[in-house]
Short mmCIF file of C-alpha atoms in Angstrom, two decimals:
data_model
loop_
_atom_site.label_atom_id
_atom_site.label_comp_id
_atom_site.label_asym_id
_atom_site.label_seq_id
_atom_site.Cartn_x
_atom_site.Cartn_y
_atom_site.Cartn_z
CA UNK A 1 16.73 11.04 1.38
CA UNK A 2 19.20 10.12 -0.86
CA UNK A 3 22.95 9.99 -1.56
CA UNK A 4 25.07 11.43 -3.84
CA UNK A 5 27.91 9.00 -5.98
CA UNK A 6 31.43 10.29 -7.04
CA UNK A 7 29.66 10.14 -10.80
CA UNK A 8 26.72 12.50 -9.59
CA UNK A 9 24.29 9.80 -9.43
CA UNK A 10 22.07 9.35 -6.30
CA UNK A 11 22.02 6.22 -4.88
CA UNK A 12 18.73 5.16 -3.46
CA UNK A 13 18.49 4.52 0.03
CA UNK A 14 15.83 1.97 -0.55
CA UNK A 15 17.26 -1.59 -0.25
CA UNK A 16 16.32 -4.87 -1.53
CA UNK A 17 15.96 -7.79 0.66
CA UNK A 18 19.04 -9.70 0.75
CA UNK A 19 17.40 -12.99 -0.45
CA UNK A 20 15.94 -11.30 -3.98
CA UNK A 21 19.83 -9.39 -4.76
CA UNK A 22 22.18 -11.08 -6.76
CA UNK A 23 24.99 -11.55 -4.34
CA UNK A 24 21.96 -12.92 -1.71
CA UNK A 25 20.80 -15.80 -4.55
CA UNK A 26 24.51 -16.69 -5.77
CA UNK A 27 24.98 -17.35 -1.78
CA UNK A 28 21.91 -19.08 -1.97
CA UNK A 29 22.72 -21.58 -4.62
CA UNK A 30 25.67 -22.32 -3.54
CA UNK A 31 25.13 -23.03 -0.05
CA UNK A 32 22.37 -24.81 -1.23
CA UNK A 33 25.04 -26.83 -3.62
CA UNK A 34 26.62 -27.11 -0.11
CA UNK A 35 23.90 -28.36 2.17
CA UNK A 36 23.35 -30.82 -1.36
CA UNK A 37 26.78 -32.42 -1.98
CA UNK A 38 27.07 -32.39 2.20
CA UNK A 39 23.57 -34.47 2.19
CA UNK A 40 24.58 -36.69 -0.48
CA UNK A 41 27.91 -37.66 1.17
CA UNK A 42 26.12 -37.81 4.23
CA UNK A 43 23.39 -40.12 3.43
CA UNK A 44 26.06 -42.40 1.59
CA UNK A 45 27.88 -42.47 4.99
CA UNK A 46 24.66 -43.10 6.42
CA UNK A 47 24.39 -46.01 4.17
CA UNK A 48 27.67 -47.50 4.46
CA UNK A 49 27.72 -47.19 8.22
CA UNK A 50 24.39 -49.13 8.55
CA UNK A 51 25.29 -51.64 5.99
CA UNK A 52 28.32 -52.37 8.54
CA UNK A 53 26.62 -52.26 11.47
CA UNK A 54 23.80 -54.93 10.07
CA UNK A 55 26.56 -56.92 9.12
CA UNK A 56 28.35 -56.49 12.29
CA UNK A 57 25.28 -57.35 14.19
CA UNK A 58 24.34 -60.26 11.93
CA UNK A 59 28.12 -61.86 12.77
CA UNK A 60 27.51 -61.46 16.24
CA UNK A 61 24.49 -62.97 16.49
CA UNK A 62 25.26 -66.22 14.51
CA UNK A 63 28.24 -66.12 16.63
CA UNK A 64 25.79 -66.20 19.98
CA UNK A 65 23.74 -68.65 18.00
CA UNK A 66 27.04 -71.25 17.89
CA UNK A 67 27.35 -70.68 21.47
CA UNK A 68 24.06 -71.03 22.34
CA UNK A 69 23.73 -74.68 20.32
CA UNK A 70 27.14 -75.57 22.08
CA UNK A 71 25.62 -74.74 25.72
CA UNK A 72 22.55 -76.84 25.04
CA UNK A 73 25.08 -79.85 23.56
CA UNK A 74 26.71 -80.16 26.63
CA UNK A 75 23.84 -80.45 28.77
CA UNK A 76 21.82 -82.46 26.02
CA UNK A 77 23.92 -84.66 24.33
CA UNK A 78 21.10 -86.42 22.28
CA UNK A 79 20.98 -83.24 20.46
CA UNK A 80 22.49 -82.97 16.97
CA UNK A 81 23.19 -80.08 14.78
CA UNK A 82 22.95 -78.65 11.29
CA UNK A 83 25.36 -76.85 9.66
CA UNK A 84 25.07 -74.76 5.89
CA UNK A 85 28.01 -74.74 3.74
CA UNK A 86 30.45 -72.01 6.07
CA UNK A 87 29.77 -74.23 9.27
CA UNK A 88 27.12 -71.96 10.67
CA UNK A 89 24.53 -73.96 12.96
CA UNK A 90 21.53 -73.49 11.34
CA UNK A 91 18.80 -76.21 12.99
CA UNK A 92 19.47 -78.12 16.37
CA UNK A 93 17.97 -81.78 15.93
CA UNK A 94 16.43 -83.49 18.88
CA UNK A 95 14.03 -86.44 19.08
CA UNK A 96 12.67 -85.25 21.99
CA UNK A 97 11.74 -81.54 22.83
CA UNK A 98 14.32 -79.51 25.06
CA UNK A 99 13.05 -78.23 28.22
CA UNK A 100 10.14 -80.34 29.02
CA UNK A 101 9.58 -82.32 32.73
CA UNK A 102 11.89 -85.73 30.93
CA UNK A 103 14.52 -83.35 29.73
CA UNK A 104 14.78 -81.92 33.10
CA UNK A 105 14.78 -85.18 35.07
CA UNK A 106 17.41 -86.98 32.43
CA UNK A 107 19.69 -83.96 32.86
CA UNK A 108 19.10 -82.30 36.08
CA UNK A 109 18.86 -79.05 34.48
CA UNK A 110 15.95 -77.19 34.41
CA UNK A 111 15.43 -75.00 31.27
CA UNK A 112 16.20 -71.56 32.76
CA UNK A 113 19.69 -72.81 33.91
CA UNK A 114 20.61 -74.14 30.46
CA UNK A 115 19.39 -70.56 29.05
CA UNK A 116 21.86 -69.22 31.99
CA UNK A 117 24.74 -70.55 31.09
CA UNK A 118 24.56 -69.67 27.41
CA UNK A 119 23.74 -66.57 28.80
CA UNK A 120 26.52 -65.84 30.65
CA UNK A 121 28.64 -66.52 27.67
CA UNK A 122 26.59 -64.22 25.50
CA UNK A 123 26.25 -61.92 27.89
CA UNK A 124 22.65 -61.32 26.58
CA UNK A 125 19.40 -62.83 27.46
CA UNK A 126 18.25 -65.95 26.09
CA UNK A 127 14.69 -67.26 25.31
CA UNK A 128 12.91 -71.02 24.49
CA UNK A 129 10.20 -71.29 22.95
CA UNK A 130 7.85 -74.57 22.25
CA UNK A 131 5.35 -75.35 19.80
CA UNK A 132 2.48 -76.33 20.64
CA UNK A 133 0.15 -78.95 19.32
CA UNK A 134 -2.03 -76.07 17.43
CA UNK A 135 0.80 -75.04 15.62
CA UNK A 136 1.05 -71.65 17.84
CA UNK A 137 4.97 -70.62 19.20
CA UNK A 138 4.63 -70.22 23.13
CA UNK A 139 6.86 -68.88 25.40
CA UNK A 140 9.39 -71.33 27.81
CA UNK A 141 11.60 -69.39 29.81
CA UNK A 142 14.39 -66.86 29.66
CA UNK A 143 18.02 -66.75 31.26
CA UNK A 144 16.98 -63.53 33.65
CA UNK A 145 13.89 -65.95 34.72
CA UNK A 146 11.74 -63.01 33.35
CA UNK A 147 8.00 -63.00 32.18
CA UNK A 148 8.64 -63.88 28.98
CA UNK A 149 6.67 -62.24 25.62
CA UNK A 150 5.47 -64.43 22.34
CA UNK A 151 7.85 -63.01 19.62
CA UNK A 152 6.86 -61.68 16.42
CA UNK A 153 9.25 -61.65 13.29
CA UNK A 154 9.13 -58.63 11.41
CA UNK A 155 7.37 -60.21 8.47
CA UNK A 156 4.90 -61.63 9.66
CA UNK A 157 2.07 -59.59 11.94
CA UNK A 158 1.11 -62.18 14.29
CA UNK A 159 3.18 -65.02 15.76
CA UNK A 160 4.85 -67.14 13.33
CA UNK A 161 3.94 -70.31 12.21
CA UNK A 162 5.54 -73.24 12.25
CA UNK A 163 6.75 -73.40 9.18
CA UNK A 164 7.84 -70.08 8.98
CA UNK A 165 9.68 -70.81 12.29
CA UNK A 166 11.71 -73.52 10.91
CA UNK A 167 14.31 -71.41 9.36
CA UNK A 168 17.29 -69.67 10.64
CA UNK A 169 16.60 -66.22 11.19
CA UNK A 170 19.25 -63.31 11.92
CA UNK A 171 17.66 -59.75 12.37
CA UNK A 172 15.43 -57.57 14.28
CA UNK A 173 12.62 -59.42 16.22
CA UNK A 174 10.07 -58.07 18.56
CA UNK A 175 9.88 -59.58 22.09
CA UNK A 176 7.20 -58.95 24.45
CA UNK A 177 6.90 -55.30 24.65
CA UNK A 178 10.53 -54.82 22.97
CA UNK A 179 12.84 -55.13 19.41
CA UNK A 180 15.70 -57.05 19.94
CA UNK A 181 18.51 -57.83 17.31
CA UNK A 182 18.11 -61.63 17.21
CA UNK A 183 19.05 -65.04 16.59
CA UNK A 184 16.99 -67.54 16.40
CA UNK A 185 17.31 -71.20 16.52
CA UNK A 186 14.82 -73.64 15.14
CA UNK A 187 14.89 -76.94 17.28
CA UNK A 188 13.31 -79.85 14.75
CA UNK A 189 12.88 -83.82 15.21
CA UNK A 190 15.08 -85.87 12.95
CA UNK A 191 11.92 -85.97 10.68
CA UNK A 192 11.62 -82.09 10.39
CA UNK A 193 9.36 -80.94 12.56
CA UNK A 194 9.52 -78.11 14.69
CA UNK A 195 9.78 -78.50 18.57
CA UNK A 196 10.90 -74.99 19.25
CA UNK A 197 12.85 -72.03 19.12
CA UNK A 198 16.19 -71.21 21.02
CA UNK A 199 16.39 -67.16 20.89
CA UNK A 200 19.57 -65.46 21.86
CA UNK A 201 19.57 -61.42 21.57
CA UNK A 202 22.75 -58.97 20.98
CA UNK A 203 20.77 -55.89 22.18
CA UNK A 204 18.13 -54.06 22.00
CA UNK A 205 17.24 -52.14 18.53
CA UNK A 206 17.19 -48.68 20.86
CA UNK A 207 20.38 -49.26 22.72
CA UNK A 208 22.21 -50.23 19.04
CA UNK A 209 20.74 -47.40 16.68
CA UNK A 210 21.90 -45.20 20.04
CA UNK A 211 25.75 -44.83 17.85
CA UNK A 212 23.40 -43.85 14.71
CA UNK A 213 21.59 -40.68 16.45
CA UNK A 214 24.89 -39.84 18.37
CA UNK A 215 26.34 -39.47 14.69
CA UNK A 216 23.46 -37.33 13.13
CA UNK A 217 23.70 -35.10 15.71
CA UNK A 218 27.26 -34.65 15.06
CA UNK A 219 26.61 -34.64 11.29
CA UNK A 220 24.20 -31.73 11.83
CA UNK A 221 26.03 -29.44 13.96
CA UNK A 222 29.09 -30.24 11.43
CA UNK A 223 26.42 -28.78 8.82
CA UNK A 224 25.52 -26.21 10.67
CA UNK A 225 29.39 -25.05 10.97
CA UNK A 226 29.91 -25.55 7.26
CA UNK A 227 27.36 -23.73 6.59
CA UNK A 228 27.68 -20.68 8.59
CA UNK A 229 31.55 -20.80 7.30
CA UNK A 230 30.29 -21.15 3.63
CA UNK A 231 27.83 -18.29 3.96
CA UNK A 232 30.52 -15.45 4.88
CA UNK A 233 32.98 -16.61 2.71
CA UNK A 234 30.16 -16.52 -0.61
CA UNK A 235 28.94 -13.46 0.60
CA UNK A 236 32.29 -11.39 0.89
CA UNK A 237 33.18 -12.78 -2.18
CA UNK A 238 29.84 -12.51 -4.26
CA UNK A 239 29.88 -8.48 -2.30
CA UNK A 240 33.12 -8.22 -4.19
CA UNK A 241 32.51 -9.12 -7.38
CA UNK A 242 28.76 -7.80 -7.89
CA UNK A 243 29.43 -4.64 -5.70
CA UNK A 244 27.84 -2.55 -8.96
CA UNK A 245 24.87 -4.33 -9.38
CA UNK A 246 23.10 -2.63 -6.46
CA UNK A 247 23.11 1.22 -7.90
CA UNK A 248 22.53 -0.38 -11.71
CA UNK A 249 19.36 -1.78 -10.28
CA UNK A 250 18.59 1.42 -8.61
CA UNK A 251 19.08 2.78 -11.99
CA UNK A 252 16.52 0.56 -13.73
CA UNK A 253 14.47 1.59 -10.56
CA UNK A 254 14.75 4.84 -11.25
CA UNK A 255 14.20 4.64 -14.95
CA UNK A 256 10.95 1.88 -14.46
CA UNK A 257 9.56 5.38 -12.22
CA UNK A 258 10.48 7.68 -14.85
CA UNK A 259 13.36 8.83 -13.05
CA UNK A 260 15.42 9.70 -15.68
CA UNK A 261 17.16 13.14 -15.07
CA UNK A 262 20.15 11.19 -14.13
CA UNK A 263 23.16 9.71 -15.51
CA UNK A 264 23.32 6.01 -15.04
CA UNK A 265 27.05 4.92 -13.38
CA UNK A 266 30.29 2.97 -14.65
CA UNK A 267 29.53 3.68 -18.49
CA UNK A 268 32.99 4.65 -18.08
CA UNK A 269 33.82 0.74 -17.76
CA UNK A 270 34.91 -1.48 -20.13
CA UNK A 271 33.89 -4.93 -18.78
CA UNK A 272 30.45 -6.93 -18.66
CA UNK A 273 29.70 -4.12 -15.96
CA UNK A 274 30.31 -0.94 -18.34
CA UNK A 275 28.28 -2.86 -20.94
CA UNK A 276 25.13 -3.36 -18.88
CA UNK A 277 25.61 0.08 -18.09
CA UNK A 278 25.79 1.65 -21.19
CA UNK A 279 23.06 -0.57 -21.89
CA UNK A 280 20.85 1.04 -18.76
CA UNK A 281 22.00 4.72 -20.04
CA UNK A 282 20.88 3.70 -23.83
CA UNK A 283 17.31 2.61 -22.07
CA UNK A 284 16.64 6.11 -19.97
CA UNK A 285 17.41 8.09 -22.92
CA UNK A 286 15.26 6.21 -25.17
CA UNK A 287 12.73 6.34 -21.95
CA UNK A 288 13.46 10.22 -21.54
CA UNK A 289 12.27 10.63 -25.75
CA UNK A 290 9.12 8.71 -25.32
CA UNK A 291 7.92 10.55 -22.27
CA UNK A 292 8.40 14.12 -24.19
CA UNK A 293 6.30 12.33 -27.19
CA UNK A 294 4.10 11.23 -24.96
CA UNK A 295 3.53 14.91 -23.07
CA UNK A 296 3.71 16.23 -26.74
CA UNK A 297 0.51 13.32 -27.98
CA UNK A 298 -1.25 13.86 -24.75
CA UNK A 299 -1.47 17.47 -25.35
CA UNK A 300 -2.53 17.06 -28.93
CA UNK A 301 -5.47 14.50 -27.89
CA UNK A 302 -6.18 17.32 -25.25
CA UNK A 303 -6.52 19.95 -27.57
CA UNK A 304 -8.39 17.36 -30.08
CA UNK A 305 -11.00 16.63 -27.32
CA UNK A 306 -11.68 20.25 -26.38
CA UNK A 307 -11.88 21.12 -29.79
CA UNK A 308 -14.56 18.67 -30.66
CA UNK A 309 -16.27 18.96 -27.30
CA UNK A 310 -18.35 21.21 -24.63
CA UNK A 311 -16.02 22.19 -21.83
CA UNK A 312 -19.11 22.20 -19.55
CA UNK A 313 -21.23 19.20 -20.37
CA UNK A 314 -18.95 17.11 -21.89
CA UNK A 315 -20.79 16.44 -24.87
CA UNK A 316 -19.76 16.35 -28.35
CA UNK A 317 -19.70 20.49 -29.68
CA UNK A 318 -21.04 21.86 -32.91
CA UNK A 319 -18.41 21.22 -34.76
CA UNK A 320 -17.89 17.17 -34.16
CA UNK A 321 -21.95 17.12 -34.31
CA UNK A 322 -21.60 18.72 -38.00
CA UNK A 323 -19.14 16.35 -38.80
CA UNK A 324 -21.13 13.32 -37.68
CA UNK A 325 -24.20 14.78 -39.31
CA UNK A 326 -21.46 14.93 -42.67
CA UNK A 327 -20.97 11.36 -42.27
CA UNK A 328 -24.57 10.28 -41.51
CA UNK A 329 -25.74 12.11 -44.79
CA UNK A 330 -23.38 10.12 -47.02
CA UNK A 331 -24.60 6.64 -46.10
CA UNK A 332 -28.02 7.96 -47.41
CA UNK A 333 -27.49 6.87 -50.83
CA UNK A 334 -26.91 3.54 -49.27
CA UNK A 335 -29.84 3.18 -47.64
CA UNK A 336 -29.34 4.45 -44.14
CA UNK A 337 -32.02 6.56 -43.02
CA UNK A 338 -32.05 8.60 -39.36
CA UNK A 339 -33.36 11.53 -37.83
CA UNK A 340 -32.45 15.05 -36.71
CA UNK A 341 -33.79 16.79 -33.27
CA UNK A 342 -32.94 20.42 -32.25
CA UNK A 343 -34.30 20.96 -29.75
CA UNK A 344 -33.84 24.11 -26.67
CA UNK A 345 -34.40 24.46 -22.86
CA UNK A 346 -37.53 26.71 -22.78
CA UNK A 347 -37.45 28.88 -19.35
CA UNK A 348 -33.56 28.66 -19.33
CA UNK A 349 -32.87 32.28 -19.43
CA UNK A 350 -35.31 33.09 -16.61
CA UNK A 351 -33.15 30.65 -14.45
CA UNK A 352 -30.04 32.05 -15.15
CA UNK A 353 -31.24 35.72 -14.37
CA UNK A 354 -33.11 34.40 -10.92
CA UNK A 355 -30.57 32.09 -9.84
CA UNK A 356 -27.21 32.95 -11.69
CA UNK A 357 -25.11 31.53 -13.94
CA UNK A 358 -23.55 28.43 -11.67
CA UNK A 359 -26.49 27.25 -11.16
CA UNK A 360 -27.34 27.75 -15.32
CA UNK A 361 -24.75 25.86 -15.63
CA UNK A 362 -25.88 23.10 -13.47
CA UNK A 363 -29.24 22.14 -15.23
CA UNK A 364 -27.05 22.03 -18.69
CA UNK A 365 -25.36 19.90 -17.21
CA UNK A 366 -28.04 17.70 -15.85
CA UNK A 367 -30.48 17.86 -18.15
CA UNK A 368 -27.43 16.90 -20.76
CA UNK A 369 -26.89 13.36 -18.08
CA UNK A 370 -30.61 12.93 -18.57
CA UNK A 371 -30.57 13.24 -22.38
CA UNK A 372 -28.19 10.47 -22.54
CA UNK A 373 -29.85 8.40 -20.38
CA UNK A 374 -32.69 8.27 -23.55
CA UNK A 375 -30.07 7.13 -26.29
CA UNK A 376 -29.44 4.05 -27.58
CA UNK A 377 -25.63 2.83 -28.39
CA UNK A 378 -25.47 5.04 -31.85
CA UNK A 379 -27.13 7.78 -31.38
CA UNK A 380 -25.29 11.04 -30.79
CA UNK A 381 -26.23 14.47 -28.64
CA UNK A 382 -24.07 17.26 -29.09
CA UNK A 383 -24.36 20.79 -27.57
CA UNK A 384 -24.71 23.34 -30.00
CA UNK A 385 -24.79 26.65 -28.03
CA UNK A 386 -26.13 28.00 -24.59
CA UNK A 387 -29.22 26.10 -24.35
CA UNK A 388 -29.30 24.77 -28.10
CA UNK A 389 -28.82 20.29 -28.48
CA UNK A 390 -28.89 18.65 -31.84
CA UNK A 391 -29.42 14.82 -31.63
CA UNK A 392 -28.44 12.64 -34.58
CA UNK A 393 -31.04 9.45 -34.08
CA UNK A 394 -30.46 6.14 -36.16
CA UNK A 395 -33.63 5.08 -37.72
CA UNK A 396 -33.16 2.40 -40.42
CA UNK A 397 -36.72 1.26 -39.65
CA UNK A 398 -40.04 3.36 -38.32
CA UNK A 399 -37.78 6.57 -38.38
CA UNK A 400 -41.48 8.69 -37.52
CA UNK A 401 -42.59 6.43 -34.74
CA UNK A 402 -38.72 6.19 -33.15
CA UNK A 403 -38.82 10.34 -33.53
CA UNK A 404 -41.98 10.55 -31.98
CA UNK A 405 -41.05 8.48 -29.36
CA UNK A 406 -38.05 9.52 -28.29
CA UNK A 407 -38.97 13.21 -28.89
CA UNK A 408 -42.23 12.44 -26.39
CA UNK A 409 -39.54 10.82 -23.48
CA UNK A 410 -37.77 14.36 -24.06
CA UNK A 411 -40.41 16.44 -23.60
CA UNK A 412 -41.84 14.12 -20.30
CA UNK A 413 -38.11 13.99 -18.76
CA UNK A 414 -37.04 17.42 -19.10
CA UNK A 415 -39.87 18.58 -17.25
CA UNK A 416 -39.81 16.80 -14.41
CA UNK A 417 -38.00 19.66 -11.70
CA UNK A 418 -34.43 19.58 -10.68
CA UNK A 419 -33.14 20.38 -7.79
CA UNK A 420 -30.09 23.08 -7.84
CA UNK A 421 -28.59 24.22 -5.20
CA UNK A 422 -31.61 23.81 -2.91
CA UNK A 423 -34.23 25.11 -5.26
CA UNK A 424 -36.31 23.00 -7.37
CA UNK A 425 -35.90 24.38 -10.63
CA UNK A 426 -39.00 23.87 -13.68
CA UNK A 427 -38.04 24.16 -17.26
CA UNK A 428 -39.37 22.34 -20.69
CA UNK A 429 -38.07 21.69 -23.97
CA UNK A 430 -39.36 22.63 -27.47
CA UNK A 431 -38.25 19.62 -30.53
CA UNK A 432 -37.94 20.43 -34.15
CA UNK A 433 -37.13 16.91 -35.52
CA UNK A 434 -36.56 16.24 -39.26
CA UNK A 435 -36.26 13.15 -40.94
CA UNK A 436 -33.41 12.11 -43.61
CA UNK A 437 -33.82 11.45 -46.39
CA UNK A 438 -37.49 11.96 -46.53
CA UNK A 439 -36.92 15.88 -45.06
CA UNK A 440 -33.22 16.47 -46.87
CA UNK A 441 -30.10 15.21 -48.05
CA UNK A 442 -27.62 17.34 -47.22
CA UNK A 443 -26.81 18.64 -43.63
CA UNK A 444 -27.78 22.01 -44.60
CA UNK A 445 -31.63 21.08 -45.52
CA UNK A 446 -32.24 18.92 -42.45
CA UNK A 447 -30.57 21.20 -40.07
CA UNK A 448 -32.87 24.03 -41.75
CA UNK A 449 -36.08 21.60 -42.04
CA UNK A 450 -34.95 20.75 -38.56
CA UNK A 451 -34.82 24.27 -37.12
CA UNK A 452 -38.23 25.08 -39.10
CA UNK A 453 -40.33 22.29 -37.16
CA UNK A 454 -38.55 23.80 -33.69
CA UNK A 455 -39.85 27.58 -33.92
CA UNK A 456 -43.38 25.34 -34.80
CA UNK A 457 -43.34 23.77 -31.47
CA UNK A 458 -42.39 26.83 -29.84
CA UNK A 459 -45.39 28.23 -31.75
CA UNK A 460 -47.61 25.90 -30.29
CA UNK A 461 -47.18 27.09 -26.94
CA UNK A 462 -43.67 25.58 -26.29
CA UNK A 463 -43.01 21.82 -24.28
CA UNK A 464 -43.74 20.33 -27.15
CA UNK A 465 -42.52 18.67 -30.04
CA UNK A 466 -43.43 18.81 -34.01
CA UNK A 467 -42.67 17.00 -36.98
CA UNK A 468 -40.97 18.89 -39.94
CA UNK A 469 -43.58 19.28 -43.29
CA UNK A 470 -43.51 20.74 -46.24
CA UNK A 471 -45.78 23.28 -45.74
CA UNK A 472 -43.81 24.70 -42.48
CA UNK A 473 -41.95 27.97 -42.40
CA UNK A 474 -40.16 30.10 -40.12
CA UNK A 475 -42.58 32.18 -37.08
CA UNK A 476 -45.75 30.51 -38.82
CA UNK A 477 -48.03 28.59 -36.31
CA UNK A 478 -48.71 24.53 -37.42
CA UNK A 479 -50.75 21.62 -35.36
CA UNK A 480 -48.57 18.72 -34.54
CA UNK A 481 -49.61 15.73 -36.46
#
């Protein structure tokens, strides 16, 4: 069904989908421009706000690590610090390891009350943990008196050695079965060597990224907003702008089908619109002239083909047979040599009579398919008349022995029965074959020579074929050779 436009023009009812019009791909680059630019700015956020928070969390935990040397100061004075070029503690320096059964007895703390009260300054958990004599980092005790886990520094997959240990490390840190933002305190003798670590943590890497997912979620339901906004607004505006476009493709639709007994719309215009419209009307005329030439050639090759061809078998007719015969004859006098077969359906007429004339013209037909099933690529059959064929053999060497054989496959094929319409039918076939240029050189002497060795073989008692000589004439009776 189909509308009808104030210009006359029907307007298809057929749509495109939205995503393949131009209104639906403007929207989509520019939302995608959107969801772009919004990702960019996003992602820098992203950046930014993670660059602060690492630095945020990095100040806090060299702050816990100051109050964490401080605590275990007081308790052990022996211990002395050191300090980079801003003041930050970077090493605590101790003759004697921290923790062990002297420290306790000297000080009359035990290890997990030191950790304690640095923790409750901190307000986070803090670890020791001693080296041992195989170089290995073990495990103390912790401020919440917890079963404590070996820590693993983020470059390094196993437990760090002691050498690695003996810097000052700010940063993410694994701890027993958990990440913890970290600090962590080397604890050296005076010489350098590494008694321990002293471990103090500002929170766990889950409970501190907990602000970052809290934001993306905001960020993507902001998106989704924008985007939903952006969308209506692109579309009423692109529906605005390219309203036109819709019928002109219809047009082209139309035009592409060979629609073209209507006017395309807005030639009236006089903007980019009327242009491409005018353009459009330009194309369906020029469309509308080459399908009438093409009706007109059509015809003309129709009228070519049944002029040089049987309407019943198909095959080429007298006349295109005489001008390929035309044709063969002048490439005699360079050298080309072939052969010419009449040759007729003996018993035709008595089918025709007993069985009628449909099913006369049935074993033309076939006995024409099986014909052609004997040629090779160049040679030609053409149906002269009722049951009369004319075949036009190539033969550039052995032209006899080619005649005689294909003449021979004529003979044995045409007389095997056919079956029409539920009767098998019996016929034969009587050759005249003449061969050029040893028979004639003109198309007039081989068609007579031709004809001449045909009433021979009919002669001869018909379902045969014979071989034109000179000594053959019309009705007179001659032994095949």
């Amino acid at each position: 069904m189909q509308e009808v436009s104030a210009d006359n023009a029907p307007v298809s009812k057929v749509k495109l989908p939205w995503h393949r019009t131009v209104v639906g791909k403007v929207a989509i680059f520019m939302l995608l421009g959107v969801v772009f630019a919004y990702l960019m700015g996003a992602m820098l956020g992203f950046t930014m706000v993670e660059r602060s928070a690492r630095d945020q969390w990095g100040r806090e935990a060299q702050v816990n690590a100051q109050i964490v040397s401080a605590t275990i100061r007081r308790i052990y004075t022996s211990v002395a610090v050191r300090t980079d070029s801003t003041g930050q503690v970077n090493q605590l320096v101790s003759a004697r390891p921290i923790g062990d059964e002297d420290s306790v007895l000297s000080t009359g703390f035990s290890p997990i009350d030191v950790l304690a009260l640095a923790s409750a300054q901190t307000r986070r958990n803090v670890w020791l943990f001693a080296r041992e004599a195989n170089g290995s980092i073990t495990p103390v005790a912790d401020a919440f008196n917890s079963e404590v886990g070996e820590i693993v520094f983020p470059d390094t997959p196993e437990v760090p050695n002691s050498l690695s240990a003996k810097e000052f490390y700010v940063g993410f840190a694994r701890i027993g079965d958990e990440d913890h933002f970290i600090s962590s305190l080397p604890i050296t003798t005076p010489q350098g060597d590494l008694h321990g670590l002293v471990v103090s943590s500002i929170g766990l890497k889950s409970e501190l990224y907990q602000v970052h997912r809290d934001l993306i979620l905001k960020v993507v339901a902001s998106l989704g907003v924008v985007l939903l906004a952006t969308a209506l607004l692109v579309s009423m505006l692109m529906n605005q702008l390219f309203k036109p476009v819709p019928r002109l493709i219809r047009a082209l639709t139309h035009i592409a089908h060979n629609q073209t007994e209507h006017r395309t719309p807005y030639t009236q215009r006089s903007d980019e619109i009327g242009c491409m419209a005018q353009a459009i009307e330009a194309l369906r005329k020029k469309v509308e002239e080459r399908e009438h030439l093409l009706e007109v050639k059509e015809q003309a090759l129709r009228y070519q083909h049944l002029a040089h061809h049987d309407d019943l078998t198909k095959l080429p007719n007298r006349v295109q047979f005489n001008d390929a015969l035309q044709e063969a004859v002048s490439q005699v006098p360079h050298g080309t040599s072939f052969n010419v077969m009449i040759f007729d359906l003996d018993r035709f007429k008595a089918v025709n009579d007993t069985l009628g004339h449909a099913a006369g013209d049935a074993l033309l037909v076939e006995a024409s398919q099986r014909v052609q099933g004997l040629l090779e690529e160049n040679d030609l059959v053409a149906r002269l008349g009722g049951d009369e064929f004319s075949i036009i053999q190539q033969a550039n060497r052995d032209a006899l022995a080619k005649a005689n054989r294909l003449a021979h496959q004529l003979v044995e094929v045409l007389q095997e029965p056919f079956a029409i319409d539920g009767h098998d039918v019996s016929i034969g076939v009587s050759v005249g074959i003449a061969l050029a240029p040893r028979d004639g050189t003109s198309s007039h002497t081989l068609l007579r020579s031709a004809d001449v060795a045909l009433y021979t073989a009919k002669a001869m008692g018909r379902g045969r074929y014979a071989v034109f000589s000179p000594g053959m004439t019309m009705g007179a009776e001659h032994h095949d050779r």
